[in-house]
Short mmCIF file of C-alpha atoms in Angstrom, two decimals:
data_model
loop_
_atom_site.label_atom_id
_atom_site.label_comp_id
_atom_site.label_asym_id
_atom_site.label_seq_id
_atom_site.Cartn_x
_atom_site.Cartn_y
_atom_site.Cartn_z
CA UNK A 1 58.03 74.79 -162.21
CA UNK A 2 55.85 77.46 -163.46
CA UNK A 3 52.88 79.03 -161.73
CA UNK A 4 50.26 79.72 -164.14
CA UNK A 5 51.66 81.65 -167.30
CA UNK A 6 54.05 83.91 -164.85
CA UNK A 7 57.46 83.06 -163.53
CA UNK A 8 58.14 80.80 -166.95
CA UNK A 9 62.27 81.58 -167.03
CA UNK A 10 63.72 78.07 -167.16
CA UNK A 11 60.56 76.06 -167.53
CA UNK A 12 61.34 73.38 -170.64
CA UNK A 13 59.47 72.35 -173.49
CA UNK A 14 58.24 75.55 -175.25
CA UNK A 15 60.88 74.84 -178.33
CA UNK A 16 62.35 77.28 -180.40
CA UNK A 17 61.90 80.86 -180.58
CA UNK A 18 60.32 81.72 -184.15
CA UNK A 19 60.78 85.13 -185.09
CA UNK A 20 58.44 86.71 -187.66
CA UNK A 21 60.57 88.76 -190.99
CA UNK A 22 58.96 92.09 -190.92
CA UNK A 23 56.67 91.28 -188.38
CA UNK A 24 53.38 93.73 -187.75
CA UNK A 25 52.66 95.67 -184.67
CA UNK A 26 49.05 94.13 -184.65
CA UNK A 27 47.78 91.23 -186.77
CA UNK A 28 44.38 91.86 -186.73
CA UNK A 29 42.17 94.86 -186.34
CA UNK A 30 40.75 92.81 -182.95
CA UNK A 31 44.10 93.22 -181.72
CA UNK A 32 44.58 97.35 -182.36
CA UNK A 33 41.05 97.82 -180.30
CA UNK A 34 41.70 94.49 -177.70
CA UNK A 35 45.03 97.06 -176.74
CA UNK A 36 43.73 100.50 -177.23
CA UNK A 37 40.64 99.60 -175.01
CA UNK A 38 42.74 98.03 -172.14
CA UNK A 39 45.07 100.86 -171.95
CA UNK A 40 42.01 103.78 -172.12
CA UNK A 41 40.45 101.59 -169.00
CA UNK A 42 43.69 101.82 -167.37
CA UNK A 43 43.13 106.04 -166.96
CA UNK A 44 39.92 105.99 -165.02
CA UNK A 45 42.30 103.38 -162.81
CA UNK A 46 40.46 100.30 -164.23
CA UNK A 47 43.44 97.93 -163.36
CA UNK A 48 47.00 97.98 -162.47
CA UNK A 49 49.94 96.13 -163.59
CA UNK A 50 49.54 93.56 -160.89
CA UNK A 51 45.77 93.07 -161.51
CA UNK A 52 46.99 92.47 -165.33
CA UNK A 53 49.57 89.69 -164.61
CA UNK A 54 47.32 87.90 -162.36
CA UNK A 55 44.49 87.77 -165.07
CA UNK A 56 46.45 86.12 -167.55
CA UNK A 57 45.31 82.80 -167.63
CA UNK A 58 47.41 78.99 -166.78
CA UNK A 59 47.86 77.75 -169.93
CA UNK A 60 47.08 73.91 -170.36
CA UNK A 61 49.93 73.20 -172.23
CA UNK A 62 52.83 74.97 -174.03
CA UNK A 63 51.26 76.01 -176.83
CA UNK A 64 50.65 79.66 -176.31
CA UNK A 65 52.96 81.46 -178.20
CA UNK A 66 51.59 83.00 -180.58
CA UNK A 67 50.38 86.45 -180.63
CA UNK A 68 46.85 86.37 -181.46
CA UNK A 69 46.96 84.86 -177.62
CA UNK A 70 48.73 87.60 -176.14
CA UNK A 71 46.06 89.98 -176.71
CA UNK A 72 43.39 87.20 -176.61
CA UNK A 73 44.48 87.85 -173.06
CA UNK A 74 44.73 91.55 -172.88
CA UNK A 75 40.77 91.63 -173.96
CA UNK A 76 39.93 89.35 -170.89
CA UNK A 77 41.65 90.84 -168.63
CA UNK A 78 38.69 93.09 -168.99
CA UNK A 79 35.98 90.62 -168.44
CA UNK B 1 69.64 107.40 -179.31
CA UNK B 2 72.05 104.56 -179.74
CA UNK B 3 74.11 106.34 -182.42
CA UNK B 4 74.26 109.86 -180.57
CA UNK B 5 75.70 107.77 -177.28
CA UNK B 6 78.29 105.80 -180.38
CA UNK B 7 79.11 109.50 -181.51
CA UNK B 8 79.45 111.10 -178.15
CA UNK B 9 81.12 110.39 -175.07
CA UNK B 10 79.30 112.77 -172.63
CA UNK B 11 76.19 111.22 -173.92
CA UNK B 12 77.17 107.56 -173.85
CA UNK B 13 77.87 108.53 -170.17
CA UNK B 14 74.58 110.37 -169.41
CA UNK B 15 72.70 107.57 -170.93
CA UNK B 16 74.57 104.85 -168.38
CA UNK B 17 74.15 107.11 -165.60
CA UNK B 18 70.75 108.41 -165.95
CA UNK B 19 68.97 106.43 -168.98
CA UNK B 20 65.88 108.28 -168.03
CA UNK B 21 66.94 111.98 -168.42
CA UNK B 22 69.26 110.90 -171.38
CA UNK B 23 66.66 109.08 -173.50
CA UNK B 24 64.19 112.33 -172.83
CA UNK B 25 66.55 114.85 -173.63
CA UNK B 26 65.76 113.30 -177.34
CA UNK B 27 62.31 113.00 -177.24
CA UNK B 28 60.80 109.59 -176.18
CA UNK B 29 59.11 109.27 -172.52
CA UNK B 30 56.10 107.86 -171.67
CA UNK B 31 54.24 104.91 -169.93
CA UNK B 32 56.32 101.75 -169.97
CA UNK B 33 59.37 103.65 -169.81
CA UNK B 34 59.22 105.08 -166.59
CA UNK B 35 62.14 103.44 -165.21
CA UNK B 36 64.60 102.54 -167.85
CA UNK B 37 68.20 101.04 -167.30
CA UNK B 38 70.92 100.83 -170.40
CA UNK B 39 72.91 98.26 -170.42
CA UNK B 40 76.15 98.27 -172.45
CA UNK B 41 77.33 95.70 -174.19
CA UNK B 42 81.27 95.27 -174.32
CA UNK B 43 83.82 92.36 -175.77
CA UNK B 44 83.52 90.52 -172.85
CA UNK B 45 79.94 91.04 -171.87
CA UNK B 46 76.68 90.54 -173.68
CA UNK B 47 72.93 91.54 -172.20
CA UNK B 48 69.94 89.85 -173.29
CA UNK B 49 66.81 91.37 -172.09
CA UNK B 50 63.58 89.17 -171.25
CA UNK B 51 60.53 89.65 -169.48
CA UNK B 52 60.01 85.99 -168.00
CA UNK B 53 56.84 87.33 -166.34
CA UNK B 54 55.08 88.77 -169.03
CA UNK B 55 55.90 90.89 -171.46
CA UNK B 56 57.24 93.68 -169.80
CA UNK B 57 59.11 96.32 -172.68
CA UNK B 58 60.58 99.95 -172.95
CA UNK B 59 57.62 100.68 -174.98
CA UNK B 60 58.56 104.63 -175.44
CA UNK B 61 61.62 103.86 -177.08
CA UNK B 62 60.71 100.80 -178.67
CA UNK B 63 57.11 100.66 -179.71
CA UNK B 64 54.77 97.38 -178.82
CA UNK B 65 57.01 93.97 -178.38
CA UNK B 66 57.20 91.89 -180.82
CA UNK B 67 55.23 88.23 -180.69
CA UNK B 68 58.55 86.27 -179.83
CA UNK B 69 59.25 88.74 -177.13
CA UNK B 70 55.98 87.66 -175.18
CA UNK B 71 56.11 84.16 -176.63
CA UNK B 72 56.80 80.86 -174.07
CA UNK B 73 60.05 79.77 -175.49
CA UNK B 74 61.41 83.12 -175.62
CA UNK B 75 60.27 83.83 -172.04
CA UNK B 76 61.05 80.33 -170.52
CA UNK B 77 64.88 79.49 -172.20
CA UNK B 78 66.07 83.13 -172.16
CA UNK B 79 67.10 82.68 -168.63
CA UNK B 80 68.37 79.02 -168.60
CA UNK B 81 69.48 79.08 -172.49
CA UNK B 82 70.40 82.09 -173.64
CA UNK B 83 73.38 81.22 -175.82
CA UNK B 84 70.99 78.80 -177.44
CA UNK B 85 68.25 81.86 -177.95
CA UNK B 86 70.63 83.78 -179.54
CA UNK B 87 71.40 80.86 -182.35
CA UNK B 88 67.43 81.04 -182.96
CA UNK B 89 68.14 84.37 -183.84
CA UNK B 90 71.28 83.43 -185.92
CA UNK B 91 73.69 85.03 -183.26
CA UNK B 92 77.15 83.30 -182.36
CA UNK B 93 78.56 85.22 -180.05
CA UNK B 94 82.50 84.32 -178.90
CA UNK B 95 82.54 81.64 -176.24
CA UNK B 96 84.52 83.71 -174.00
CA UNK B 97 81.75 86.52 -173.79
CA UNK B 98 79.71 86.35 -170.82
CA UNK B 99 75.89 86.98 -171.67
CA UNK B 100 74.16 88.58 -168.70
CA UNK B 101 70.79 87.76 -169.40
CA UNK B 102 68.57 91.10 -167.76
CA UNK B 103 64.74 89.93 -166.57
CA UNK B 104 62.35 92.79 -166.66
CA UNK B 105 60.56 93.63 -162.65
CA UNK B 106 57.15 95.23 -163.07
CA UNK B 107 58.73 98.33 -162.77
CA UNK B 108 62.32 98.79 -164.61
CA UNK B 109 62.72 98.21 -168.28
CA UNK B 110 65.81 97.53 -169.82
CA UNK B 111 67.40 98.94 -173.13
CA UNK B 112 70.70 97.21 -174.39
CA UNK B 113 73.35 99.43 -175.69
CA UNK B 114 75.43 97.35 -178.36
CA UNK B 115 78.78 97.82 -179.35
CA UNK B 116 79.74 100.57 -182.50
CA UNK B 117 80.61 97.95 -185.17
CA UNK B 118 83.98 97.78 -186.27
CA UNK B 119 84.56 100.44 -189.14
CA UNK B 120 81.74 102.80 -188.29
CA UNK B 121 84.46 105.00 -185.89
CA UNK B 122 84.66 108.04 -187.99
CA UNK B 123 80.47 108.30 -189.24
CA UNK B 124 78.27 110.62 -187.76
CA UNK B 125 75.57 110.24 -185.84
CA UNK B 126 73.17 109.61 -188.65
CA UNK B 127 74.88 107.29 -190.51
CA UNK B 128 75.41 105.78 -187.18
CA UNK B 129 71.58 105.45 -186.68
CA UNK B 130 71.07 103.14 -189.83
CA UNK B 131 72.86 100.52 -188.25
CA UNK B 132 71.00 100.47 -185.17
CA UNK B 133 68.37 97.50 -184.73
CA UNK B 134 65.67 96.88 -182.72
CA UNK B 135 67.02 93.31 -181.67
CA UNK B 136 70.32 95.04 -180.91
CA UNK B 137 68.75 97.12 -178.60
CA UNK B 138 67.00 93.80 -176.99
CA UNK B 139 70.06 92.09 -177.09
CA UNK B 140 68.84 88.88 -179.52
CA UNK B 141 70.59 90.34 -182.57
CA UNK B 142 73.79 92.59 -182.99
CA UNK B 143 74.08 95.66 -185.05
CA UNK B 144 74.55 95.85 -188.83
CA UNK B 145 77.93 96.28 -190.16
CA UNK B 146 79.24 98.81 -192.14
CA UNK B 147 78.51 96.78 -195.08
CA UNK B 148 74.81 96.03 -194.27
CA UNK B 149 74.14 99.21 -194.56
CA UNK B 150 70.70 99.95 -197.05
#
């Protein structure tokens, strides 16, 4: 089974992949800055890759696929 | 990218050989894209790229993923169901084609090259280009045909 939210190839029970029809790079303005802030802090050598996987969070159940989560994620990492 | 390696050979083989070089020699380079592999499709093989980890994606080439990319049932049946992905994303793909499915490491990022469609031999490279997909380039969808063309 999974480990937190890494390793997830060949865990069951997430359903069907949706995609979105003309789908937007960001899908909120919290988003745009949530990314651009993460990846300035990332020049003064902030974080690494590594330091980034390991601050996603477990999720609690398969529910987090949407997108709004991804970068709900990126802006914690800095936290 | 895709069309110049459709509409010439010695670039088709730089781009297999040395992705990197290749893909700068036109342009896009840059964080994310440090380390990028091609992958070419052919009749009997099909590559699906996922990143089961995270979200890992040739950004310089192909801008920020999109949400199914990163999503959970994306990430987690890619591997184990990928023939099944691929109907999510209204592919069939012949049931003798093998589908190597391609899982990203934190360092290498993977770029599918998909196969000219049928009819498209003789056009040049920018005609070419208009048939080119992002999904094609992931692997999840295929390239328009000649008479999909906008």
């Amino acid at each position: 089974m999974t480990e937190g939210a890494h390793d997830m190839g060949g865990a069951r029970g997430f359903g069907k992949v949706t995609p979105e029809a003309n789908e937007p790079v960001f899908h909120a303005e919290w988003e745009r800055r949530a990314f651009a802030l993460t990846l300035a802090m990332a020049t003064p050598g902030g974080w690494n890759i590594d330091m980034s996987r390991a601050a996603i969070p477990t999720p609690a159940k398969p529910t987090i696929s949407t997108g709004s989560l991804h970068w709900n994620n990126w802006w914690r990492k800095k936290a | 990218m895709v069309a110049k390696a459709w509409a010439d050979p010695d670039y088709r083989a730089w781009l297999l050989r040395d992705a990197n070089s290749a893909i700068a020699s036109v342009g896009y380079a840059g964080r994310q894209g440090e380390y990028i592999v091609v992958l070419e499709n052919t009749p009997r093989r099909h590559n699906l790229v996922v990143c089961t980890l995270c979200s890992c994606y040739p950004w310089p080439v192909l801008g920020l993923p999109p949400v199914w990319y990163k999503s959970a049932p994306y990430r987690s049946r890619a591997v184990a169901d990928p023939r099944g992905v691929l109907r999510d994303f209204g592919v069939e793909l012949p049931a003798d084609t093998e589908i190597r499915v391609w899982d990203s490491t934190a360092e290498v990022r993977y770029l599918v090259l998909p196969m000219q469609p049928e009819g498209s031999e003789s056009w040049n490279e920018e005609a070419l280009a208009e048939l080119v997909t992002r999904d094609s380039m992931i692997g999840t969808g295929l390239p328009k045909r000649p008479g999909e063309r906008i």
